[in-house]
Short mmCIF file of C-alpha atoms in Angstrom, two decimals:
data_model
loop_
_atom_site.label_atom_id
_atom_site.label_comp_id
_atom_site.label_asym_id
_atom_site.label_seq_id
_atom_site.Cartn_x
_atom_site.Cartn_y
_atom_site.Cartn_z
CA MET A 253 35.31 23.88 -45.30
CA SER A 254 31.84 24.43 -46.74
CA ASN A 255 28.84 23.48 -44.59
CA GLN A 256 26.75 22.62 -47.64
CA PRO A 257 25.55 19.02 -48.02
CA PRO A 258 27.81 16.79 -50.15
CA MET A 259 27.41 17.28 -53.89
CA LEU A 260 25.06 20.28 -53.42
CA HIS A 261 27.70 22.61 -54.88
CA LEU A 262 27.40 20.79 -58.18
CA LEU A 263 23.83 22.11 -58.67
CA PRO A 264 23.15 25.50 -60.26
CA ARG A 265 23.06 28.36 -57.76
CA CYS A 266 19.29 28.89 -58.00
CA ALA A 267 18.59 25.22 -57.32
CA ARG A 268 21.07 25.17 -54.41
CA HIS A 269 19.41 28.20 -52.85
CA CYS A 270 15.94 26.73 -53.20
CA ILE A 271 16.94 23.43 -51.64
CA LEU A 272 18.59 25.27 -48.75
CA ILE A 273 15.63 27.60 -48.05
CA LEU A 274 12.91 24.99 -48.62
CA PRO A 275 12.91 23.66 -45.02
CA LEU A 276 12.90 27.20 -43.64
CA ALA A 277 10.10 28.33 -45.94
CA LEU A 278 7.94 25.34 -45.15
CA ALA A 279 8.60 25.72 -41.43
CA GLY A 280 7.55 29.36 -41.66
CA CYS A 281 4.27 28.39 -43.27
CA SER A 282 3.34 26.14 -40.36
CA VAL A 283 3.50 28.89 -37.70
CA ASN A 284 0.08 29.22 -36.06
CA GLU A 285 -1.61 32.63 -35.91
CA VAL A 286 -2.19 33.91 -32.39
CA ILE A 287 -4.90 36.57 -32.12
CA THR A 288 -5.97 38.22 -28.87
CA ALA A 289 -9.57 39.37 -29.12
CA GLU A 290 -10.38 42.96 -28.15
CA GLU A 291 -12.84 43.58 -25.35
CA THR A 292 -15.26 46.37 -24.45
CA GLU A 293 -16.68 46.73 -20.96
CA LEU A 294 -20.48 46.86 -20.92
CA VAL A 295 -21.87 49.97 -19.21
CA VAL A 296 -24.44 48.81 -16.64
CA ALA A 297 -26.78 50.93 -14.51
CA GLU A 298 -25.30 51.44 -11.06
CA GLY A 299 -28.54 52.16 -9.24
CA ALA A 300 -32.30 52.06 -9.68
CA PRO A 301 -33.12 53.75 -13.00
CA ASP A 302 -35.61 56.56 -13.46
CA GLU A 303 -38.52 54.57 -14.90
CA SER A 304 -39.90 57.63 -16.64
CA ARG A 305 -36.83 57.60 -18.89
CA LEU A 306 -36.93 53.90 -19.74
CA LEU A 307 -37.69 53.49 -23.42
CA ASP A 308 -38.88 50.20 -24.88
CA VAL A 309 -36.67 48.80 -27.63
CA GLY A 310 -37.66 46.62 -30.56
CA ILE A 311 -34.93 44.74 -32.43
CA ILE A 312 -35.97 43.55 -35.88
CA GLU A 313 -34.59 40.22 -37.07
CA PHE A 314 -31.29 41.12 -38.69
CA ASP A 315 -30.88 41.19 -42.45
CA ASP A 316 -28.69 38.19 -43.27
CA GLY A 317 -26.74 40.24 -45.82
CA VAL A 318 -26.53 37.39 -48.33
CA PRO A 319 -26.57 38.71 -51.92
CA LYS A 320 -28.97 37.13 -54.40
CA ASP A 321 -26.13 35.97 -56.63
CA ASN A 322 -24.18 34.47 -53.73
CA ASP A 323 -21.97 31.51 -54.60
CA PRO A 324 -21.14 29.70 -51.32
CA GLU A 325 -18.16 27.90 -52.86
CA LYS A 326 -16.55 31.25 -53.66
CA THR A 327 -17.75 33.41 -50.77
CA ARG A 328 -17.98 30.71 -48.06
CA VAL A 329 -21.25 32.38 -47.02
CA TYR A 330 -24.09 29.90 -46.54
CA ASP A 331 -27.76 30.84 -46.58
CA GLU A 332 -28.66 28.40 -43.80
CA ILE A 333 -26.03 29.81 -41.47
CA ARG A 334 -26.89 33.44 -42.12
CA SER A 335 -30.62 32.80 -41.71
CA ALA A 336 -29.91 31.30 -38.29
CA GLU A 337 -27.52 34.12 -37.38
CA ALA A 338 -30.09 36.79 -38.27
CA ARG A 339 -32.26 35.51 -35.42
CA TYR A 340 -29.51 34.39 -33.05
CA LEU A 341 -27.48 37.61 -33.10
CA ALA A 342 -30.60 39.80 -32.80
CA TYR A 343 -31.69 37.87 -29.71
CA HIS A 344 -28.22 38.06 -28.16
CA LEU A 345 -28.26 41.84 -28.61
CA LYS A 346 -31.63 41.87 -26.83
CA SER A 347 -30.17 39.89 -23.92
CA THR A 348 -27.15 42.18 -23.70
CA MET A 349 -29.22 45.37 -23.71
CA GLN A 350 -31.79 44.01 -21.27
CA GLY A 351 -29.02 43.21 -18.82
CA THR A 352 -27.79 46.81 -18.67
CA GLY A 353 -30.80 48.17 -16.79
CA HIS A 354 -30.93 51.22 -19.06
CA TRP A 355 -34.08 50.29 -20.97
CA GLY A 356 -37.67 49.28 -20.49
CA ALA A 357 -38.71 46.12 -22.32
CA VAL A 358 -36.25 44.98 -24.98
CA ARG A 359 -37.80 42.59 -27.47
CA VAL A 360 -36.99 40.96 -30.77
CA ILE A 361 -39.91 41.91 -32.97
CA PRO A 362 -40.86 40.32 -36.29
CA THR A 363 -42.21 43.51 -37.87
CA THR A 364 -42.23 47.27 -37.41
CA SER A 365 -46.00 47.11 -36.81
CA ALA A 366 -45.16 46.03 -33.26
CA PHE A 367 -45.07 49.63 -32.09
CA THR A 368 -42.20 50.43 -29.76
CA ASP A 369 -40.26 53.52 -28.67
CA VAL A 370 -36.89 52.70 -30.26
CA LEU A 371 -36.31 50.55 -33.31
CA VAL A 372 -33.05 48.74 -34.13
CA ASN A 373 -32.29 47.30 -37.57
CA GLY A 374 -29.15 45.27 -38.22
CA ARG A 375 -27.46 43.83 -41.30
CA ILE A 376 -24.77 41.17 -41.17
CA GLU A 377 -21.96 42.17 -43.49
CA ARG A 378 -19.54 39.47 -42.38
CA SER A 379 -19.60 36.58 -39.94
CA ASP A 380 -17.26 33.63 -40.28
CA GLY A 381 -16.43 32.75 -36.69
CA GLU A 382 -13.25 34.79 -36.85
CA PHE A 383 -14.44 38.17 -38.12
CA VAL A 384 -17.84 39.78 -37.63
CA GLU A 385 -19.13 43.02 -39.10
CA ILE A 386 -22.67 44.27 -38.44
CA VAL A 387 -24.27 47.52 -39.61
CA ILE A 388 -26.70 48.88 -37.02
CA ASP A 389 -29.37 51.50 -37.77
CA VAL A 390 -31.25 53.07 -34.85
CA SER A 391 -34.32 55.28 -35.03
CA ASP A 392 -37.25 56.12 -32.79
CA THR A 393 -41.01 55.94 -33.11
CA SER A 394 -41.27 59.62 -34.06
CA GLY A 395 -39.30 58.89 -37.24
CA GLN A 396 -36.10 60.54 -36.02
CA HIS A 397 -32.96 58.73 -37.13
CA TRP A 398 -30.42 58.30 -34.31
CA TYR A 399 -27.45 56.92 -36.19
CA THR A 400 -26.07 54.23 -38.52
CA ARG A 401 -22.77 52.64 -37.50
CA THR A 402 -20.68 49.64 -38.42
CA TYR A 403 -19.48 47.38 -35.62
CA GLU A 404 -16.77 44.82 -36.12
CA THR A 405 -14.27 42.69 -34.25
CA GLN A 406 -11.90 39.77 -34.67
CA THR A 407 -12.14 36.81 -32.34
CA GLY A 408 -9.20 34.94 -30.86
CA VAL A 409 -8.55 31.39 -29.72
CA SER A 410 -9.66 32.31 -26.18
CA SER A 411 -13.02 33.47 -27.56
CA TYR A 412 -13.99 29.80 -27.91
CA SER A 413 -12.19 28.51 -24.83
CA GLU A 414 -14.04 26.01 -22.65
CA ASN A 415 -13.07 28.15 -19.65
CA ARG A 416 -14.63 31.35 -20.98
CA ASP A 417 -17.68 33.01 -19.41
CA ARG A 418 -20.48 31.15 -21.17
CA ARG A 419 -22.78 34.16 -20.88
CA LEU A 420 -20.53 36.05 -23.26
CA ASP A 421 -20.66 35.49 -26.99
CA PRO A 422 -17.42 35.23 -29.01
CA TYR A 423 -18.67 38.41 -30.73
CA GLN A 424 -19.46 40.06 -27.37
CA LYS A 425 -17.38 43.18 -28.05
CA VAL A 426 -19.76 44.10 -30.88
CA PHE A 427 -22.86 43.73 -28.71
CA ASN A 428 -21.31 45.71 -25.85
CA ASP A 429 -20.32 48.48 -28.27
CA ILE A 430 -23.86 48.68 -29.65
CA ALA A 431 -25.46 48.72 -26.19
CA ASN A 432 -23.03 51.37 -24.92
CA ASP A 433 -23.52 53.61 -27.96
CA MET A 434 -27.31 53.41 -27.75
CA HIS A 435 -27.26 54.23 -24.04
CA ALA A 436 -24.91 57.16 -24.62
CA PHE A 437 -27.22 58.54 -27.32
CA ALA A 438 -30.36 58.08 -25.19
CA GLN A 439 -28.70 59.98 -22.37
CA THR A 440 -28.59 63.07 -24.59
CA LEU A 441 -32.36 63.11 -25.08
CA PRO A 442 -34.31 65.65 -23.02
CA ALA A 443 -36.88 64.25 -20.58
CA ASP A 444 -39.80 65.83 -22.47
CA TYR A 445 -38.61 64.20 -25.73
CA VAL A 446 -38.48 60.78 -24.03
CA ARG A 447 -42.02 61.28 -22.73
CA ARG A 448 -43.19 62.33 -26.19
CA LEU A 449 -41.77 59.14 -27.71
CA GLN A 450 -43.74 57.06 -25.23
CA GLN A 451 -46.89 58.97 -26.12
CA VAL A 452 -46.33 58.58 -29.86
CA SER A 453 -45.91 54.81 -29.48
CA GLU A 454 -49.17 54.58 -27.59
CA LEU A 455 -51.09 56.77 -30.03
CA LYS A 456 -49.78 54.77 -32.98
CA PHE A 457 -51.22 51.64 -31.41
CA PHE A 458 -54.55 53.37 -30.72
CA ALA A 459 -54.75 54.61 -34.31
CA ASP A 460 -53.95 51.13 -35.63
CA MET A 461 -56.80 49.64 -33.60
CA THR A 462 -59.34 52.35 -34.38
CA PRO A 463 -58.17 54.80 -37.08
CA THR A 464 -61.51 56.61 -37.21
CA SER A 465 -61.21 57.67 -33.57
CA TYR A 466 -57.49 58.28 -33.20
CA GLY A 467 -56.19 58.69 -36.74
CA ASP A 468 -55.91 62.47 -36.45
CA TYR A 469 -54.15 62.55 -33.10
CA LEU A 470 -50.82 62.28 -34.91
CA GLN A 471 -49.46 64.23 -37.86
CA TYR A 472 -46.83 63.01 -40.33
CA ASP A 473 -44.71 65.36 -42.44
CA GLU A 474 -43.25 64.51 -45.85
CA ASP A 475 -40.14 63.01 -44.23
CA GLY A 476 -42.19 60.69 -42.03
CA ILE A 477 -41.52 62.68 -38.84
CA VAL A 478 -44.39 62.36 -36.39
CA THR A 479 -45.79 65.12 -34.20
CA ILE A 480 -48.66 64.97 -31.71
CA ASN A 481 -51.70 67.09 -32.60
CA ARG A 482 -53.45 66.41 -29.30
CA LEU A 483 -53.67 63.89 -26.48
CA PRO A 484 -56.75 61.96 -25.36
CA ALA A 485 -58.17 62.53 -21.88
CA GLU A 486 -56.62 60.29 -19.25
CA ASN A 487 -60.02 59.42 -17.78
CA ASP A 488 -61.50 58.42 -21.14
CA PRO A 489 -62.87 54.83 -20.79
CA ALA A 490 -61.86 54.09 -24.41
CA VAL A 491 -58.24 54.97 -23.57
CA MET A 492 -58.25 52.71 -20.54
CA ARG A 493 -59.64 49.88 -22.61
CA LEU A 494 -57.14 50.36 -25.43
CA ARG A 495 -54.32 50.32 -22.90
CA GLN A 496 -55.58 46.96 -21.64
CA ILE A 497 -55.63 45.70 -25.23
CA ARG A 498 -52.08 46.97 -25.74
CA GLU A 499 -50.94 45.02 -22.69
CA ARG A 500 -52.36 41.88 -24.31
CA ASP A 501 -50.50 42.79 -27.50
CA ARG A 502 -47.25 43.14 -25.57
CA LEU A 503 -47.91 39.75 -23.98
CA VAL A 504 -48.13 38.17 -27.43
CA VAL A 505 -44.87 39.83 -28.47
CA ASP A 506 -43.33 38.47 -25.28
CA MET A 507 -44.57 35.02 -26.21
CA LEU A 508 -43.07 35.40 -29.68
CA ASN A 509 -39.82 36.24 -27.93
CA GLU A 510 -40.10 32.82 -26.33
CA HIS A 511 -39.97 31.43 -29.85
CA TYR A 512 -36.79 33.38 -30.46
CA ALA A 513 -35.45 32.23 -27.10
CA ASN A 514 -36.21 28.60 -27.94
CA PHE A 515 -34.38 28.97 -31.21
CA TYR A 516 -31.51 30.86 -29.56
CA TYR A 517 -30.91 28.22 -26.89
CA GLY A 518 -31.71 25.37 -29.24
CA ILE A 519 -28.94 26.22 -31.70
CA ALA A 520 -26.46 27.59 -29.14
CA ILE A 521 -24.35 24.43 -28.94
CA PRO A 522 -24.14 23.60 -32.67
CA TYR A 523 -23.78 27.27 -33.60
CA HIS A 524 -20.89 27.70 -31.16
CA ALA A 525 -19.29 24.55 -32.57
CA TYR A 526 -19.82 25.86 -36.10
CA ARG A 527 -18.21 29.21 -35.40
CA LYS A 528 -15.29 27.63 -33.57
CA SER A 529 -14.79 25.21 -36.44
CA ALA A 530 -15.29 27.96 -39.03
CA ARG A 531 -12.66 30.10 -37.34
CA GLU A 532 -10.20 27.21 -37.29
CA GLU A 533 -11.01 26.43 -40.91
CA ALA A 534 -10.53 30.08 -41.89
CA VAL A 535 -7.12 30.23 -40.20
CA ASN A 536 -6.13 26.85 -41.64
CA TYR A 537 -7.40 27.91 -45.04
CA ARG A 538 -5.14 30.98 -45.05
CA GLN A 539 -2.15 28.98 -43.86
CA VAL A 540 -2.74 26.18 -46.33
CA LYS A 541 -3.19 28.55 -49.28
CA ARG A 542 -0.06 30.46 -48.28
CA SER A 543 1.94 27.26 -47.80
CA ALA A 544 0.60 25.72 -51.01
CA ALA A 545 1.54 28.74 -53.08
CA LEU A 546 5.05 28.84 -51.63
CA GLN A 547 5.59 25.08 -51.98
CA THR A 548 4.45 25.13 -55.59
CA LEU A 549 6.69 28.11 -56.38
CA ILE A 550 9.73 26.51 -54.76
CA GLY A 551 8.98 23.22 -56.52
CA VAL A 552 8.87 24.90 -59.90
CA VAL A 553 12.14 26.75 -59.27
CA VAL A 554 13.96 23.66 -57.99
CA LEU A 555 12.64 21.61 -60.89
CA ALA A 556 13.69 24.27 -63.40
CA GLY A 557 17.13 24.56 -61.80
CA SER A 558 17.65 20.83 -61.79
CA LEU A 559 16.79 20.56 -65.45
CA GLN A 560 19.56 23.05 -66.18
CA VAL A 561 22.32 20.91 -64.63
CA ASP A 562 25.01 20.11 -67.20
CA THR A 563 25.38 16.33 -66.91
CA GLN A 564 28.10 16.12 -69.55
CA ASP A 565 31.49 16.05 -67.82
CA SER A 566 34.89 14.67 -68.66
CA SER A 567 34.91 12.70 -65.45
CA TYR A 568 32.64 9.64 -65.46
CA SER A 569 32.20 9.77 -61.69
CA ARG A 570 31.35 13.49 -61.73
CA THR A 571 28.87 12.90 -64.55
CA ARG A 572 27.10 10.14 -62.56
CA MET A 573 27.09 12.36 -59.50
CA LYS A 574 25.49 15.24 -61.38
CA GLN A 575 22.93 12.92 -62.94
CA SER A 576 22.03 11.63 -59.48
CA LEU A 577 21.73 15.14 -58.13
CA GLN A 578 19.58 16.14 -61.09
CA GLY A 579 17.31 13.21 -60.39
CA ILE A 580 17.04 14.19 -56.73
CA GLY A 581 16.33 17.80 -57.65
CA ILE A 582 13.65 16.83 -60.18
CA THR A 583 12.05 14.41 -57.72
CA GLU A 584 11.99 16.98 -54.93
CA GLY A 585 10.67 19.59 -57.30
CA PHE A 586 7.82 17.35 -58.40
CA ASN A 587 7.14 16.39 -54.78
CA ALA A 588 6.92 20.05 -53.75
CA ILE A 589 4.48 20.75 -56.57
CA VAL A 590 2.38 17.71 -55.62
CA ARG A 591 2.38 18.81 -51.96
CA GLY A 592 1.18 22.24 -53.06
CA PHE A 593 -1.69 20.73 -55.05
CA THR A 594 -2.50 18.41 -52.12
CA ARG A 595 -2.75 21.33 -49.74
CA ASN A 596 -5.02 23.14 -52.17
CA ARG A 597 -7.31 20.10 -52.06
CA GLU A 598 -7.15 20.21 -48.26
CA ALA A 599 -8.29 23.82 -48.38
CA SER A 600 -11.30 22.75 -50.45
CA ILE A 601 -12.07 20.08 -47.85
CA HIS A 602 -12.11 22.77 -45.14
CA VAL A 603 -14.73 24.71 -47.10
CA GLU A 604 -16.78 21.56 -47.64
CA ALA A 605 -16.69 20.87 -43.89
CA ILE A 606 -18.18 24.32 -43.23
CA SER A 607 -20.85 23.71 -45.86
CA GLU A 608 -21.85 20.40 -44.27
CA LEU A 609 -22.20 22.06 -40.88
CA ALA A 610 -24.38 24.75 -42.44
CA GLU A 611 -26.92 22.16 -43.59
CA SER A 612 -27.73 21.23 -39.98
CA PHE A 613 -29.37 24.59 -39.30
CA GLY A 614 -33.07 25.32 -39.65
CA ALA A 615 -35.78 27.12 -37.72
CA GLU A 616 -39.55 27.18 -37.62
CA ALA A 617 -41.69 29.02 -35.09
CA ALA A 618 -43.89 26.74 -33.00
CA PRO A 619 -47.64 27.39 -33.32
CA MET A 620 -49.14 29.68 -30.68
CA VAL A 621 -52.57 29.17 -29.15
CA VAL A 622 -54.46 32.20 -27.86
CA GLU A 623 -57.70 31.92 -25.93
CA VAL A 624 -60.26 34.72 -26.09
CA GLU A 625 -63.58 34.44 -24.28
CA GLY A 626 -63.26 30.67 -24.11
CA GLN A 627 -62.47 30.29 -27.80
CA GLN A 628 -59.04 29.08 -28.90
CA ARG A 629 -57.28 30.48 -31.94
CA ARG A 630 -54.20 28.77 -33.35
CA LEU A 631 -51.55 31.03 -34.84
CA THR A 632 -49.12 29.33 -37.22
CA GLY A 633 -46.38 30.19 -39.66
CA THR A 634 -43.37 32.43 -39.17
CA ALA A 635 -43.13 34.77 -36.20
CA GLU A 636 -44.11 37.65 -38.48
CA ALA A 637 -47.12 35.73 -39.84
CA GLN A 638 -48.24 34.80 -36.35
CA TYR A 639 -48.04 38.39 -35.17
CA GLU A 640 -49.95 39.69 -38.19
CA SER A 641 -52.65 37.08 -37.53
CA TRP A 642 -52.83 38.20 -33.92
CA ARG A 643 -53.17 41.88 -34.85
CA LYS A 644 -55.96 41.00 -37.26
CA LEU A 645 -57.68 39.07 -34.47
CA LEU A 646 -57.30 42.05 -32.13
CA ARG A 647 -59.00 44.37 -34.59
CA GLU A 648 -61.85 41.88 -35.11
CA ILE A 649 -62.37 41.62 -31.37
CA TYR A 650 -62.30 45.38 -30.90
CA GLU A 651 -64.72 45.98 -33.74
CA ALA A 652 -67.06 43.31 -32.36
CA GLU A 653 -66.95 45.03 -28.95
CA THR A 654 -66.04 41.82 -27.11
CA GLY A 655 -64.19 41.91 -23.81
CA PHE A 656 -60.60 41.05 -23.11
CA SER A 657 -60.83 39.92 -19.51
CA ALA A 658 -60.39 36.25 -20.40
CA VAL A 659 -57.49 36.56 -22.83
CA ASP A 660 -54.81 33.94 -22.21
CA VAL A 661 -51.80 33.25 -24.40
CA GLY A 662 -50.28 29.79 -24.16
CA ALA A 663 -46.52 29.56 -23.76
CA PRO A 664 -44.65 27.92 -26.64
CA VAL A 665 -43.10 24.51 -26.13
CA ARG A 666 -39.33 24.66 -25.80
CA ALA A 667 -37.42 23.03 -28.64
CA PRO A 668 -35.65 19.77 -27.72
CA GLU A 669 -32.00 19.97 -26.85
CA PRO A 670 -29.64 19.01 -29.66
CA ALA A 671 -28.27 15.49 -29.55
CA GLN A 672 -24.86 15.19 -27.92
#
């Protein structure tokens, strides 16, 4: 005896097949994706490092990678989110690299005029909570290009688990890969090259403060590669003074890093929630779109098959039965189509939810107050604007031959914690 439901054999074969596979197809669409995130172990210094080989690293705020003609509704890339990520991800890379013990000072710097031994530029190609792709470009102060590489990973459900190590970012594999690659490259540099980089950084700062005195200590070729013409005497009082000024400059950059730290910790909770939600929305979005397309297709086929049922029959009872089955088939077909359209609307709601979360992000550097010889100067604007104002102030002080013994930089006020 046939196991088909009663009266199903009266429908055309295509309609019967669709009705039979519909529950299986819909069940298949509801299977959750299970992704296990890849991991990379961070290479950490095992003993006390050779301080003579510790290079300072400056990480520029990442390029957010948002095209000018970006349409968030199509790309699901939101300016507010990417602007926040450009700072957040750069600072997390700083924290990761600083924790390895392989480097000197690692700072997020607002501009390349903050002279440092190694410079890192990053561009966010993709970041949606589930996938991340960042292009990293590394060069040094002499103008030598180290490498350009693309780093990417896919997060999993455990990446956002409440039981995870909170020190690790869901994108941690990318940061560990970058830190490991940079360390591996630095290990190939000869000791005399490392020392030369440190000297070039210092001479660049000296030349920036007083170009007439130190402008010819460095030579630049047509490709921007820097070589040292000569070195100043170690016992030169002007050198000692400029080194003191440079220490003050580094202090200001450290204070600007407090701004980045405030922003980093201030958005940590909502940004984590956003990425977790965005990942869920991305997975749901794929499942809903896949399910919607299949439901709509099945609905159309069932509807078309039902319309082809021959309701004219010599038997009155068989005719009524076929008419009833046709009605059921048409109803189910319409219902499947409606469910497909409904799920498409649900997918749009997921995107809108991400957009609403994006609007909660914003950042503004807190004003910095510097005190020189009893006089306070207030630095305002973006981190880059504040640093440029500070460098201008440094040059004015140097040209005026005033002392630096009383310089004090006030610490920024930490941003309030986000409301729970």
